PDB file of C-alpha atoms in Angstrom:
ATOM      1  CA  GLY A   1      30.496  43.616  32.134  1.00  0.00           C
ATOM      2  CA  GLN A   2      33.495  45.877  34.162  1.00  0.00           C
ATOM      3  CA  SER A   3      33.982  46.757  37.013  1.00  0.00           C
ATOM      4  CA  LEU A   4      37.505  48.541  38.988  1.00  0.00           C
ATOM      5  CA  GLU A   5      38.324  48.991  42.284  1.00  0.00           C
ATOM      6  CA  GLN A   6      40.189  51.294  43.982  1.00  0.00           C
ATOM      7  CA  PRO A   7      40.081  52.640  47.686  1.00  0.00           C
ATOM      8  CA  SER A   8      38.165  56.014  48.017  1.00  0.00           C
ATOM      9  CA  GLU A   9      40.238  58.380  49.604  1.00  0.00           C
ATOM     10  CA  VAL A  10      44.411  58.621  50.901  1.00  0.00           C
ATOM     11  CA  THR A  11      46.208  61.045  53.333  1.00  0.00           C
ATOM     12  CA  ALA A  12      50.132  62.014  53.129  1.00  0.00           C
ATOM     13  CA  VAL A  13      52.442  64.809  53.701  1.00  0.00           C
ATOM     14  CA  GLU A  14      54.745  65.669  51.639  1.00  0.00           C
ATOM     15  CA  GLY A  15      57.961  64.311  50.446  1.00  0.00           C
ATOM     16  CA  ALA A  16      56.546  60.960  51.352  1.00  0.00           C
ATOM     17  CA  ILE A  17      55.258  58.326  48.447  1.00  0.00           C
ATOM     18  CA  VAL A  18      51.698  57.206  47.928  1.00  0.00           C
ATOM     19  CA  GLN A  19      50.163  54.067  46.410  1.00  0.00           C
ATOM     20  CA  ILE A  20      47.068  53.623  44.939  1.00  0.00           C
ATOM     21  CA  ASN A  21      45.822  50.514  43.946  1.00  0.00           C
ATOM     22  CA  CYS A  22      43.392  49.445  40.867  1.00  0.00           C
ATOM     23  CA  THR A  23      41.488  45.906  40.827  1.00  0.00           C
ATOM     24  CA  TYR A  24      39.785  44.989  37.628  1.00  0.00           C
ATOM     25  CA  GLN A  25      37.524  42.941  36.274  1.00  0.00           C
ATOM     26  CA  THR A  26      36.980  42.693  32.514  1.00  0.00           C
ATOM     27  CA  SER A  27      36.141  41.230  28.953  1.00  0.00           C
ATOM     28  CA  GLY A  28      38.378  42.373  26.542  1.00  0.00           C
ATOM     29  CA  PHE A  29      41.894  44.505  27.698  1.00  0.00           C
ATOM     30  CA  TYR A  30      44.282  46.851  26.019  1.00  0.00           C
ATOM     31  CA  GLY A  31      45.802  48.545  28.558  1.00  0.00           C
ATOM     32  CA  LEU A  32      45.513  50.189  31.897  1.00  0.00           C
ATOM     33  CA  SER A  33      45.574  53.984  32.017  1.00  0.00           C
ATOM     34  CA  TRP A  34      45.762  56.929  34.841  1.00  0.00           C
ATOM     35  CA  TYR A  35      44.424  60.632  35.278  1.00  0.00           C
ATOM     36  CA  GLN A  36      44.217  63.415  37.538  1.00  0.00           C
ATOM     37  CA  GLN A  37      41.466  65.682  38.282  1.00  0.00           C
ATOM     38  CA  HIS A  38      42.103  68.295  40.525  1.00  0.00           C
ATOM     39  CA  ASP A  39      39.061  69.811  41.466  1.00  0.00           C
ATOM     40  CA  GLY A  40      36.722  72.073  38.946  1.00  0.00           C
ATOM     41  CA  GLY A  41      39.212  70.789  36.351  1.00  0.00           C
ATOM     42  CA  ALA A  42      39.163  68.120  33.716  1.00  0.00           C
ATOM     43  CA  PRO A  43      40.368  64.904  34.101  1.00  0.00           C
ATOM     44  CA  THR A  44      43.919  64.332  32.620  1.00  0.00           C
ATOM     45  CA  PHE A  45      45.623  61.964  31.119  1.00  0.00           C
ATOM     46  CA  LEU A  46      48.835  60.511  33.398  1.00  0.00           C
ATOM     47  CA  SER A  47      50.347  57.492  32.371  1.00  0.00           C
ATOM     48  CA  TYR A  48      49.256  54.358  30.054  1.00  0.00           C
ATOM     49  CA  ASN A  49      50.420  50.457  30.973  1.00  0.00           C
ATOM     50  CA  ALA A  50      49.551  48.552  27.617  1.00  0.00           C
ATOM     51  CA  LEU A  51      52.260  45.499  29.266  1.00  0.00           C
ATOM     52  CA  ASP A  52      53.270  44.120  32.280  1.00  0.00           C
ATOM     53  CA  GLY A  53      55.140  46.204  34.085  1.00  0.00           C
ATOM     54  CA  LEU A  54      56.783  49.276  35.652  1.00  0.00           C
ATOM     55  CA  GLU A  55      56.249  52.590  33.351  1.00  0.00           C
ATOM     56  CA  GLU A  56      58.079  56.197  34.955  1.00  0.00           C
ATOM     57  CA  THR A  57      56.572  59.645  33.810  1.00  0.00           C
ATOM     58  CA  GLY A  58      58.613  61.252  36.363  1.00  0.00           C
ATOM     59  CA  ARG A  59      57.270  61.473  39.958  1.00  0.00           C
ATOM     60  CA  PHE A  60      54.813  59.221  38.770  1.00  0.00           C
ATOM     61  CA  SER A  61      54.653  55.374  37.930  1.00  0.00           C
ATOM     62  CA  SER A  62      52.320  52.781  36.715  1.00  0.00           C
ATOM     63  CA  PHE A  63      52.363  49.302  36.895  1.00  0.00           C
ATOM     64  CA  LEU A  64      50.616  46.228  35.986  1.00  0.00           C
ATOM     65  CA  SER A  65      50.138  42.567  37.186  1.00  0.00           C
ATOM     66  CA  ARG A  66      48.247  41.370  33.886  1.00  0.00           C
ATOM     67  CA  SER A  67      48.306  38.088  35.115  1.00  0.00           C
ATOM     68  CA  ASP A  68      46.359  40.071  38.963  1.00  0.00           C
ATOM     69  CA  SER A  69      44.203  42.131  36.924  1.00  0.00           C
ATOM     70  CA  TYR A  70      46.268  43.738  39.168  1.00  0.00           C
ATOM     71  CA  GLY A  71      48.085  48.026  38.698  1.00  0.00           C
ATOM     72  CA  TYR A  72      48.847  50.782  41.088  1.00  0.00           C
ATOM     73  CA  LEU A  73      49.782  54.385  40.531  1.00  0.00           C
ATOM     74  CA  LEU A  74      52.894  55.519  42.254  1.00  0.00           C
ATOM     75  CA  LEU A  75      53.849  59.336  43.192  1.00  0.00           C
ATOM     76  CA  GLN A  76      57.089  60.210  44.686  1.00  0.00           C
ATOM     77  CA  GLU A  77      58.017  63.010  46.035  1.00  0.00           C
ATOM     78  CA  LEU A  78      54.401  64.257  47.045  1.00  0.00           C
ATOM     79  CA  GLN A  79      53.684  68.268  46.890  1.00  0.00           C
ATOM     80  CA  MET A  80      50.814  69.631  47.636  1.00  0.00           C
ATOM     81  CA  LYS A  81      49.946  70.405  43.675  1.00  0.00           C
ATOM     82  CA  ASP A  82      49.103  66.448  43.800  1.00  0.00           C
ATOM     83  CA  SER A  83      46.619  66.827  45.825  1.00  0.00           C
ATOM     84  CA  ALA A  84      43.718  65.111  43.756  1.00  0.00           C
ATOM     85  CA  SER A  85      41.482  62.673  42.373  1.00  0.00           C
ATOM     86  CA  TYR A  86      43.209  59.379  40.751  1.00  0.00           C
ATOM     87  CA  PHE A  87      40.921  57.103  38.450  1.00  0.00           C
ATOM     88  CA  CYS A  88      42.651  54.565  37.173  1.00  0.00           C
ATOM     89  CA  ALA A  89      40.331  53.331  34.051  1.00  0.00           C
ATOM     90  CA  VAL A  90      40.876  50.071  31.458  1.00  0.00           C
ATOM     91  CA  GLY A  91      40.858  49.934  27.319  1.00  0.00           C
ATOM     92  CA  VAL A  92      37.737  48.279  26.669  1.00  0.00           C
ATOM     93  CA  THR A  93      37.956  47.715  21.959  1.00  0.00           C
ATOM     94  CA  ASP A  94      37.356  51.299  21.839  1.00  0.00           C
ATOM     95  CA  LYS A  95      36.445  52.117  24.414  1.00  0.00           C
ATOM     96  CA  LEU A  96      37.399  53.647  28.250  1.00  0.00           C
ATOM     97  CA  ILE A  97      36.628  52.405  31.162  1.00  0.00           C
ATOM     98  CA  PHE A  98      36.707  54.587  35.214  1.00  0.00           C
ATOM     99  CA  GLY A  99      37.033  53.209  37.854  1.00  0.00           C
ATOM    100  CA  THR A 100      35.292  55.151  40.534  1.00  0.00           C
ATOM    101  CA  GLY A 101      38.099  57.892  41.867  1.00  0.00           C
ATOM    102  CA  THR A 102      41.037  57.427  44.723  1.00  0.00           C
ATOM    103  CA  ARG A 103      40.969  60.855  46.725  1.00  0.00           C
ATOM    104  CA  LEU A 104      44.343  61.435  47.565  1.00  0.00           C
ATOM    105  CA  GLN A 105      44.931  64.366  50.574  1.00  0.00           C
ATOM    106  CA  VAL A 106      48.642  65.704  50.455  1.00  0.00           C
ATOM    107  CA  PHE A 107      49.248  67.881  53.789  1.00  0.00           C
ATOM    108  CA  PRO A 108      51.964  69.627  54.546  1.00  0.00           C
TER     109      PRO A 108
ATOM    110  CA  GLU B   1      42.096  77.288  20.377  1.00  0.00           C
ATOM    111  CA  THR B   2      43.483  74.360  20.960  1.00  0.00           C
ATOM    112  CA  GLY B   3      42.841  70.771  23.251  1.00  0.00           C
ATOM    113  CA  VAL B   4      39.289  70.109  23.267  1.00  0.00           C
ATOM    114  CA  THR B   5      37.214  72.764  24.027  1.00  0.00           C
ATOM    115  CA  GLN B   6      33.645  73.070  25.337  1.00  0.00           C
ATOM    116  CA  THR B   7      30.802  75.379  25.293  1.00  0.00           C
ATOM    117  CA  PRO B   8      28.330  76.867  27.290  1.00  0.00           C
ATOM    118  CA  ARG B   9      30.544  75.954  30.534  1.00  0.00           C
ATOM    119  CA  HIS B  10      27.952  76.358  32.638  1.00  0.00           C
ATOM    120  CA  LEU B  11      24.110  76.030  31.765  1.00  0.00           C
ATOM    121  CA  VAL B  12      21.174  75.662  33.615  1.00  0.00           C
ATOM    122  CA  MET B  13      18.014  74.260  32.431  1.00  0.00           C
ATOM    123  CA  GLY B  14      14.009  73.990  33.531  1.00  0.00           C
ATOM    124  CA  MET B  15      12.762  70.590  33.203  1.00  0.00           C
ATOM    125  CA  THR B  16      11.229  71.608  29.086  1.00  0.00           C
ATOM    126  CA  ASN B  17      13.296  73.523  27.622  1.00  0.00           C
ATOM    127  CA  LYS B  18      15.563  72.415  24.691  1.00  0.00           C
ATOM    128  CA  LYS B  19      19.767  73.300  24.774  1.00  0.00           C
ATOM    129  CA  SER B  20      22.405  72.238  23.113  1.00  0.00           C
ATOM    130  CA  LEU B  21      26.138  71.473  24.451  1.00  0.00           C
ATOM    131  CA  LYS B  22      29.028  71.592  22.228  1.00  0.00           C
ATOM    132  CA  CYS B  23      32.855  70.421  22.015  1.00  0.00           C
ATOM    133  CA  GLU B  24      35.642  70.802  19.248  1.00  0.00           C
ATOM    134  CA  GLN B  25      38.325  69.944  19.804  1.00  0.00           C
ATOM    135  CA  HIS B  26      41.539  71.288  16.727  1.00  0.00           C
ATOM    136  CA  LEU B  27      44.093  68.001  18.172  1.00  0.00           C
ATOM    137  CA  GLY B  28      43.653  65.929  14.962  1.00  0.00           C
ATOM    138  CA  HIS B  29      42.280  62.942  16.595  1.00  0.00           C
ATOM    139  CA  ASN B  30      39.621  61.070  15.715  1.00  0.00           C
ATOM    140  CA  ALA B  31      37.759  59.931  18.362  1.00  0.00           C
ATOM    141  CA  MET B  32      35.938  61.484  20.587  1.00  0.00           C
ATOM    142  CA  TYR B  33      33.650  60.982  23.378  1.00  0.00           C
ATOM    143  CA  TRP B  34      30.417  61.718  25.605  1.00  0.00           C
ATOM    144  CA  TYR B  35      30.560  61.245  29.701  1.00  0.00           C
ATOM    145  CA  LYS B  36      29.388  62.347  32.713  1.00  0.00           C
ATOM    146  CA  GLN B  37      30.515  62.751  35.722  1.00  0.00           C
ATOM    147  CA  SER B  38      28.178  62.447  38.664  1.00  0.00           C
ATOM    148  CA  ALA B  39      29.465  63.380  42.346  1.00  0.00           C
ATOM    149  CA  LYS B  40      30.295  60.149  44.823  1.00  0.00           C
ATOM    150  CA  LYS B  41      29.988  58.063  40.930  1.00  0.00           C
ATOM    151  CA  PRO B  42      33.038  56.962  38.540  1.00  0.00           C
ATOM    152  CA  LEU B  43      32.319  58.773  34.820  1.00  0.00           C
ATOM    153  CA  GLU B  44      30.489  57.692  32.839  1.00  0.00           C
ATOM    154  CA  LEU B  45      30.120  56.115  28.379  1.00  0.00           C
ATOM    155  CA  MET B  46      27.608  57.905  27.342  1.00  0.00           C
ATOM    156  CA  PHE B  47      28.509  57.898  23.563  1.00  0.00           C
ATOM    157  CA  VAL B  48      31.065  56.984  21.280  1.00  0.00           C
ATOM    158  CA  TYR B  49      31.819  58.719  17.704  1.00  0.00           C
ATOM    159  CA  ASN B  50      35.225  57.070  15.550  1.00  0.00           C
ATOM    160  CA  PHE B  51      35.177  58.693  11.868  1.00  0.00           C
ATOM    161  CA  LYS B  52      32.673  60.947  12.827  1.00  0.00           C
ATOM    162  CA  GLU B  53      29.944  56.980  13.527  1.00  0.00           C
ATOM    163  CA  GLN B  54      28.418  55.848  17.034  1.00  0.00           C
ATOM    164  CA  THR B  55      29.793  53.099  17.822  1.00  0.00           C
ATOM    165  CA  GLU B  56      29.164  53.303  21.833  1.00  0.00           C
ATOM    166  CA  ASN B  57      25.976  54.252  23.693  1.00  0.00           C
ATOM    167  CA  ASN B  58      25.686  53.040  26.661  1.00  0.00           C
ATOM    168  CA  SER B  59      22.455  53.193  26.574  1.00  0.00           C
ATOM    169  CA  VAL B  60      21.668  56.460  27.521  1.00  0.00           C
ATOM    170  CA  PRO B  61      18.451  57.801  27.553  1.00  0.00           C
ATOM    171  CA  SER B  62      16.714  59.272  24.686  1.00  0.00           C
ATOM    172  CA  ARG B  63      16.388  62.299  25.480  1.00  0.00           C
ATOM    173  CA  PHE B  64      20.270  62.756  24.919  1.00  0.00           C
ATOM    174  CA  SER B  65      20.583  63.157  21.572  1.00  0.00           C
ATOM    175  CA  PRO B  66      24.085  62.600  19.804  1.00  0.00           C
ATOM    176  CA  GLU B  67      25.013  64.927  16.731  1.00  0.00           C
ATOM    177  CA  CYS B  68      29.052  64.841  15.197  1.00  0.00           C
ATOM    178  CA  PRO B  69      28.840  66.077  12.137  1.00  0.00           C
ATOM    179  CA  ASN B  70      32.073  66.159  11.376  1.00  0.00           C
ATOM    180  CA  SER B  71      35.419  64.230  13.273  1.00  0.00           C
ATOM    181  CA  SER B  72      36.103  67.602  15.134  1.00  0.00           C
ATOM    182  CA  HIS B  73      32.997  68.741  16.774  1.00  0.00           C
ATOM    183  CA  LEU B  74      30.314  66.441  19.324  1.00  0.00           C
ATOM    184  CA  PHE B  75      27.699  67.908  19.705  1.00  0.00           C
ATOM    185  CA  LEU B  76      25.156  66.648  22.914  1.00  0.00           C
ATOM    186  CA  HIS B  77      21.356  68.005  22.329  1.00  0.00           C
ATOM    187  CA  LEU B  78      19.110  68.033  25.382  1.00  0.00           C
ATOM    188  CA  HIS B  79      15.454  68.005  25.757  1.00  0.00           C
ATOM    189  CA  THR B  80      12.939  66.885  28.573  1.00  0.00           C
ATOM    190  CA  LEU B  81      15.630  66.437  31.180  1.00  0.00           C
ATOM    191  CA  GLN B  82      15.290  65.076  35.001  1.00  0.00           C
ATOM    192  CA  PRO B  83      16.776  67.235  38.079  1.00  0.00           C
ATOM    193  CA  GLU B  84      19.251  63.850  38.165  1.00  0.00           C
ATOM    194  CA  ASP B  85      20.260  64.567  35.302  1.00  0.00           C
ATOM    195  CA  SER B  86      22.558  67.812  37.051  1.00  0.00           C
ATOM    196  CA  ALA B  87      26.319  66.669  36.734  1.00  0.00           C
ATOM    197  CA  LEU B  88      29.071  67.418  34.693  1.00  0.00           C
ATOM    198  CA  TYR B  89      28.723  66.692  31.241  1.00  0.00           C
ATOM    199  CA  LEU B  90      32.917  66.249  30.120  1.00  0.00           C
ATOM    200  CA  CYS B  91      33.364  65.980  26.012  1.00  0.00           C
ATOM    201  CA  ALA B  92      36.769  63.535  25.504  1.00  0.00           C
ATOM    202  CA  SER B  93      38.932  63.479  22.019  1.00  0.00           C
ATOM    203  CA  SER B  94      41.351  60.121  21.287  1.00  0.00           C
ATOM    204  CA  GLN B  95      43.899  59.350  18.784  1.00  0.00           C
ATOM    205  CA  GLY B  96      40.710  56.746  18.649  1.00  0.00           C
ATOM    206  CA  GLY B  97      40.712  52.394  18.032  1.00  0.00           C
ATOM    207  CA  SER B  98      42.525  50.084  20.596  1.00  0.00           C
ATOM    208  CA  SER B  99      45.234  51.410  21.704  1.00  0.00           C
ATOM    209  CA  GLY B 100      44.698  55.614  20.849  1.00  0.00           C
ATOM    210  CA  ALA B 101      42.005  54.778  23.183  1.00  0.00           C
ATOM    211  CA  ASN B 102      43.418  54.594  26.494  1.00  0.00           C
ATOM    212  CA  VAL B 103      45.038  58.129  25.757  1.00  0.00           C
ATOM    213  CA  LEU B 104      41.936  61.358  26.196  1.00  0.00           C
ATOM    214  CA  THR B 105      41.815  65.115  26.248  1.00  0.00           C
ATOM    215  CA  PHE B 106      39.421  66.333  27.711  1.00  0.00           C
ATOM    216  CA  GLY B 107      37.280  69.733  27.710  1.00  0.00           C
ATOM    217  CA  ALA B 108      37.037  71.340  31.259  1.00  0.00           C
ATOM    218  CA  GLY B 109      33.506  70.334  31.036  1.00  0.00           C
ATOM    219  CA  SER B 110      30.191  71.958  31.216  1.00  0.00           C
ATOM    220  CA  ARG B 111      28.578  71.640  34.076  1.00  0.00           C
ATOM    221  CA  LEU B 112      25.364  70.764  33.909  1.00  0.00           C
ATOM    222  CA  THR B 113      22.038  71.672  35.920  1.00  0.00           C
ATOM    223  CA  VAL B 114      17.876  70.698  35.276  1.00  0.00           C
ATOM    224  CA  LEU B 115      15.478  72.760  38.247  1.00  0.00           C
TER     225      LEU B 115
END
């Protein structure tokens, strides 16, 4: 089976940097993805790591270490609009299995 | 129309009703998915279709019946549901395959309430 673990909630202030960790146990791993979901909205794709290392997309970066079954999403220069839930997800054959999500609250 | 469109956005039904959720994607993707999102639970994968062939049924009760007539359309037929089936049902699409499946485009979801 597959399991993913994330912190349930993280708080930070505007302008700060926050890191959301994800540990996973899975078989047939094809990559780690991150999605953002605002309240009442649909999940939207943020980033994907197929290989170990850091992927950077603007203010967001994602990291993967296959040997440690671990990844993280790094959000820099936090803005109020970044308040949302963030989900890590592992690709297993032709499907995506999601973690429980981390609710990020950004305060002024 | 662009992206992934789901209808209806909200649905209230009794336990004896039969209704259907519809999903349409305009992205030229080859795979479509149904996910269930309940409060305080991770997104649960229900069904996967690749090139309109079902490749995954994640132990979903038979009161949920999917249909994929072509690569652009996906339905979820609902009958004799239970109150615990109340949730947000999300449709998604992707290029498919082992790498393409990591990048999903979701619809806005259908909020289902079963009375």
